mmCIF file of C-alpha atoms in Angstrom:
data_model
loop_
_atom_site.group_PDB
_atom_site.id
_atom_site.type_symbol
_atom_site.label_atom_id
_atom_site.label_comp_id
_atom_site.label_asym_id
_atom_site.label_seq_id
_atom_site.Cartn_x
_atom_site.Cartn_y
_atom_site.Cartn_z
ATOM 1 C CA MET A 73 2.632 2.575 14.482
ATOM 2 C CA LYS A 74 -0.353 0.356 15.106
ATOM 3 C CA ARG A 75 0.146 -3.444 14.815
ATOM 4 C CA ILE A 76 -2.581 -4.578 12.432
ATOM 5 C CA VAL A 77 -3.279 -7.623 10.296
ATOM 6 C CA LEU A 78 -5.083 -6.147 7.313
ATOM 7 C CA ALA A 79 -5.330 -9.635 5.788
ATOM 8 C CA ASP A 80 -7.864 -10.540 8.500
ATOM 9 C CA LEU A 81 -10.085 -7.631 7.420
ATOM 10 C CA PHE A 82 -9.852 -8.764 3.787
ATOM 11 C CA ASP A 83 -10.761 -12.314 4.859
ATOM 12 C CA GLU A 84 -13.919 -10.936 6.499
ATOM 13 C CA SER A 85 -14.807 -9.008 3.316
ATOM 14 C CA ASN A 86 -14.032 -11.974 1.014
ATOM 15 C CA GLY A 87 -11.230 -9.935 -0.600
ATOM 16 C CA LYS A 88 -13.428 -6.973 -1.432
ATOM 17 C CA PRO A 89 -12.318 -3.365 -0.746
ATOM 18 C CA ILE A 90 -12.639 -2.252 2.873
ATOM 19 C CA GLN A 91 -12.893 1.050 4.695
ATOM 20 C CA TYR A 92 -9.966 1.681 7.016
ATOM 21 C CA GLU A 93 -9.022 4.916 8.761
ATOM 22 C CA GLY A 94 -11.164 6.951 6.349
ATOM 23 C CA LYS A 95 -9.746 5.385 3.175
ATOM 24 C CA THR A 96 -10.871 2.622 0.854
ATOM 25 C CA ILE A 97 -8.103 0.043 0.764
ATOM 26 C CA VAL A 98 -7.742 -2.856 -1.640
ATOM 27 C CA MET A 99 -5.618 -5.968 -2.094
ATOM 28 C CA TRP A 100 -5.225 -5.319 -5.840
ATOM 29 C CA ASP A 101 -6.547 -3.033 -8.537
ATOM 30 C CA ARG A 102 -8.111 -3.359 -11.965
ATOM 31 C CA PHE A 103 -6.779 -0.360 -13.855
ATOM 32 C CA PRO A 104 -9.247 0.535 -16.658
ATOM 33 C CA LEU A 105 -7.589 1.185 -20.008
ATOM 34 C CA PRO A 106 -8.925 3.735 -22.527
ATOM 35 C CA ALA A 107 -8.163 1.353 -25.417
ATOM 36 C CA LYS A 108 -7.274 -2.301 -25.802
ATOM 37 C CA GLU A 109 -3.752 -1.224 -26.757
ATOM 38 C CA CYS A 110 -2.070 1.682 -25.033
ATOM 39 C CA LYS A 111 1.285 2.856 -23.738
ATOM 40 C CA ILE A 112 1.588 3.197 -19.982
ATOM 41 C CA ARG A 113 4.271 4.965 -17.984
ATOM 42 C CA TYR A 114 5.148 3.564 -14.576
ATOM 43 C CA ARG A 115 6.983 5.633 -12.030
ATOM 44 C CA ILE A 116 8.139 4.538 -8.596
ATOM 45 C CA LEU A 117 7.980 7.637 -6.398
ATOM 46 C CA SER A 118 9.348 6.209 -3.157
ATOM 47 C CA THR A 119 10.016 3.129 -1.056
ATOM 48 C CA ASP A 120 10.283 2.936 2.719
ATOM 49 C CA SER A 121 10.902 -0.638 3.824
ATOM 50 C CA GLU A 122 13.927 -2.784 4.529
ATOM 51 C CA TRP A 123 12.354 -5.302 2.152
ATOM 52 C CA ARG A 124 12.725 -5.169 -1.623
ATOM 53 C CA GLN A 125 9.585 -3.610 -3.133
ATOM 54 C CA GLY A 126 7.859 -4.037 -6.462
ATOM 55 C CA MET A 127 4.655 -4.060 -8.441
ATOM 56 C CA ALA A 128 3.135 -6.971 -10.337
ATOM 57 C CA LEU A 129 1.146 -6.354 -13.534
ATOM 58 C CA GLN A 130 -1.100 -8.688 -15.510
ATOM 59 C CA THR A 131 -3.604 -8.421 -18.346
ATOM 60 C CA GLU A 132 -5.643 -10.750 -20.491
ATOM 61 C CA GLY A 133 -3.301 -10.266 -23.429
ATOM 62 C CA GLU A 134 0.322 -9.128 -23.289
ATOM 63 C CA LEU A 135 2.665 -6.551 -21.859
ATOM 64 C CA GLU A 136 5.648 -5.404 -23.922
ATOM 65 C CA PHE A 137 8.439 -3.537 -22.155
ATOM 66 C CA GLU A 138 10.995 -1.135 -23.625
ATOM 67 C CA SER A 139 13.596 -3.901 -23.442
ATOM 68 C CA GLY A 140 11.548 -5.882 -25.968
ATOM 69 C CA GLU A 141 10.558 -8.432 -23.321
ATOM 70 C CA ILE A 142 6.958 -9.604 -23.749
ATOM 71 C CA PHE A 143 4.826 -11.134 -21.008
ATOM 72 C CA ASP A 144 1.798 -12.954 -22.376
ATOM 73 C CA ARG A 145 0.918 -15.075 -19.343
ATOM 74 C CA GLY A 146 1.279 -14.628 -15.625
ATOM 75 C CA TRP A 147 2.463 -11.573 -13.763
ATOM 76 C CA ALA A 148 5.162 -9.183 -14.998
ATOM 77 C CA ASP A 149 7.108 -7.927 -11.989
ATOM 78 C CA ILE A 150 8.770 -4.520 -11.766
ATOM 79 C CA TRP A 151 11.256 -4.381 -8.881
ATOM 80 C CA GLU A 152 12.681 -1.200 -7.387
ATOM 81 C CA ASP A 153 16.256 -2.444 -7.797
ATOM 82 C CA VAL A 154 16.061 -4.037 -11.254
ATOM 83 C CA LEU A 155 14.403 -1.609 -13.650
ATOM 84 C CA ASP A 156 14.634 2.144 -13.728
ATOM 85 C CA TRP A 157 12.222 3.845 -11.377
ATOM 86 C CA GLU A 158 10.469 5.228 -14.456
ATOM 87 C CA GLY A 159 9.708 3.509 -17.731
ATOM 88 C CA GLU A 160 7.028 2.603 -20.238
ATOM 89 C CA PHE A 161 5.351 -0.512 -21.541
ATOM 90 C CA ILE A 162 2.658 -1.299 -24.084
ATOM 91 C CA CYS A 163 -0.395 -3.062 -22.754
ATOM 92 C CA ARG A 164 -2.378 -5.091 -25.297
ATOM 93 C CA SER A 165 -5.457 -6.168 -23.386
ATOM 94 C CA LYS A 166 -8.348 -8.268 -24.650
ATOM 95 C CA ASN A 167 -10.625 -7.062 -21.849
ATOM 96 C CA GLY A 168 -9.384 -3.442 -21.462
ATOM 97 C CA LEU A 169 -8.067 -3.998 -17.924
ATOM 98 C CA LEU A 170 -4.651 -4.111 -16.289
ATOM 99 C CA ASP A 171 -4.547 -5.931 -12.958
ATOM 100 C CA LEU A 172 -1.891 -4.943 -10.447
ATOM 101 C CA LYS A 173 -0.752 -5.510 -6.903
ATOM 102 C CA ASN A 174 2.202 -4.591 -4.732
ATOM 103 C CA ILE A 175 4.820 -7.256 -4.045
ATOM 104 C CA TRP A 176 7.885 -7.587 -1.850
ATOM 105 C CA ASP A 177 10.808 -9.901 -1.118
ATOM 106 C CA THR A 178 11.974 -10.254 2.487
ATOM 107 C CA GLY A 179 15.403 -11.430 1.320
ATOM 108 C CA ASN A 180 14.685 -15.093 0.647
ATOM 109 C CA GLY A 181 14.112 -14.636 -3.113
ATOM 110 C CA CYS A 182 10.364 -15.336 -2.926
ATOM 111 C CA VAL A 183 7.753 -12.957 -4.323
ATOM 112 C CA GLU A 184 5.240 -12.197 -1.587
ATOM 113 C CA SER A 185 1.877 -10.444 -1.667
ATOM 114 C CA TRP A 186 -1.626 -10.402 -0.205
ATOM 115 C CA HIS A 187 -0.849 -11.376 3.386
ATOM 116 C CA ASN A 188 -0.313 -9.856 6.830
ATOM 117 C CA GLY A 189 -0.411 -6.059 6.352
ATOM 118 C CA ALA A 190 -0.586 -6.046 2.550
ATOM 119 C CA ALA A 191 -2.959 -3.482 1.068
ATOM 120 C CA MET A 192 -3.013 -0.269 -0.919
ATOM 121 C CA TRP A 193 -5.082 2.842 -1.303
ATOM 122 C CA ILE A 194 -5.481 4.482 -4.676
ATOM 123 C CA GLU A 195 -5.315 8.148 -5.558
ATOM 124 C CA GLU A 196 -6.785 9.291 -8.883
ATOM 125 C CA ILE A 197 -4.344 11.562 -10.745
ATOM 126 C CA SER A 198 -4.353 13.146 -14.200
ATOM 127 C CA GLY A 199 -4.160 10.325 -16.754
ATOM 128 C CA GLY A 200 -3.887 7.525 -14.221
ATOM 129 C CA ARG A 201 -3.542 6.478 -10.601
ATOM 130 C CA ARG A 202 -1.074 6.723 -7.727
ATOM 131 C CA TYR A 203 -0.780 3.702 -5.428
ATOM 132 C CA HIS A 204 0.180 3.928 -1.755
ATOM 133 C CA CYS A 205 1.196 0.442 -0.662
ATOM 134 C CA ASN A 206 1.673 -1.369 2.615
ATOM 135 C CA ASP A 207 3.742 -4.549 2.430
ATOM 136 C CA GLY A 208 3.566 -7.580 4.742
ATOM 137 C CA HIS A 209 4.601 -5.709 7.876
ATOM 138 C CA PHE A 210 1.967 -5.573 10.591
ATOM 139 C CA ASP A 211 1.568 -1.802 10.303
ATOM 140 C CA ASP A 212 -0.572 0.668 8.395
ATOM 141 C CA ASP A 213 1.760 3.367 7.098
ATOM 142 C CA PHE A 214 1.131 2.806 3.327
ATOM 143 C CA THR A 215 4.603 4.192 2.484
ATOM 144 C CA ASP A 216 6.427 0.945 1.712
ATOM 145 C CA LEU A 217 5.961 1.552 -2.018
ATOM 146 C CA VAL A 218 4.377 4.541 -3.734
ATOM 147 C CA PHE A 219 4.092 4.369 -7.511
ATOM 148 C CA GLU A 220 2.067 5.738 -10.433
ATOM 149 C CA LEU A 221 0.650 4.360 -13.644
ATOM 150 C CA ILE A 222 -0.230 6.933 -16.314
ATOM 151 C CA VAL A 223 -1.642 6.268 -19.770
ATOM 152 C CA VAL A 224 0.506 8.218 -22.256
ATOM 153 C CA GLU A 225 -1.064 7.125 -25.586
#
């Protein structure tokens, strides 16, 4: 595995998407929604890191999870070891966008993102997107977290 600091490449691009090894990689994504209110299914497909993996979601509006918990400001975090690997939430977005990024915890209880090797490449799938994420390790395997978001209604 190549030792690489993807954060340096993002610094050079001012945080914009970059081309790397034949793929467009990003620090975060703006998932376009078909309506200002829709139900979205998340599904964690795999993790491959000694660090705890997760995804952070945010919209200009609110996110309501099956548990009844509502996030109306800040990031809503979905961790591999807290919630089921598959679930649904309702996104009520004023701007029709859901922002997301991959996150991790090295064991110190802090949510980390956007540094060292952090990046993801996005695969378009039926009804949504699949995200292949690289956490803060200085590598480029993009297998640390693989998850999907699919609009279901």
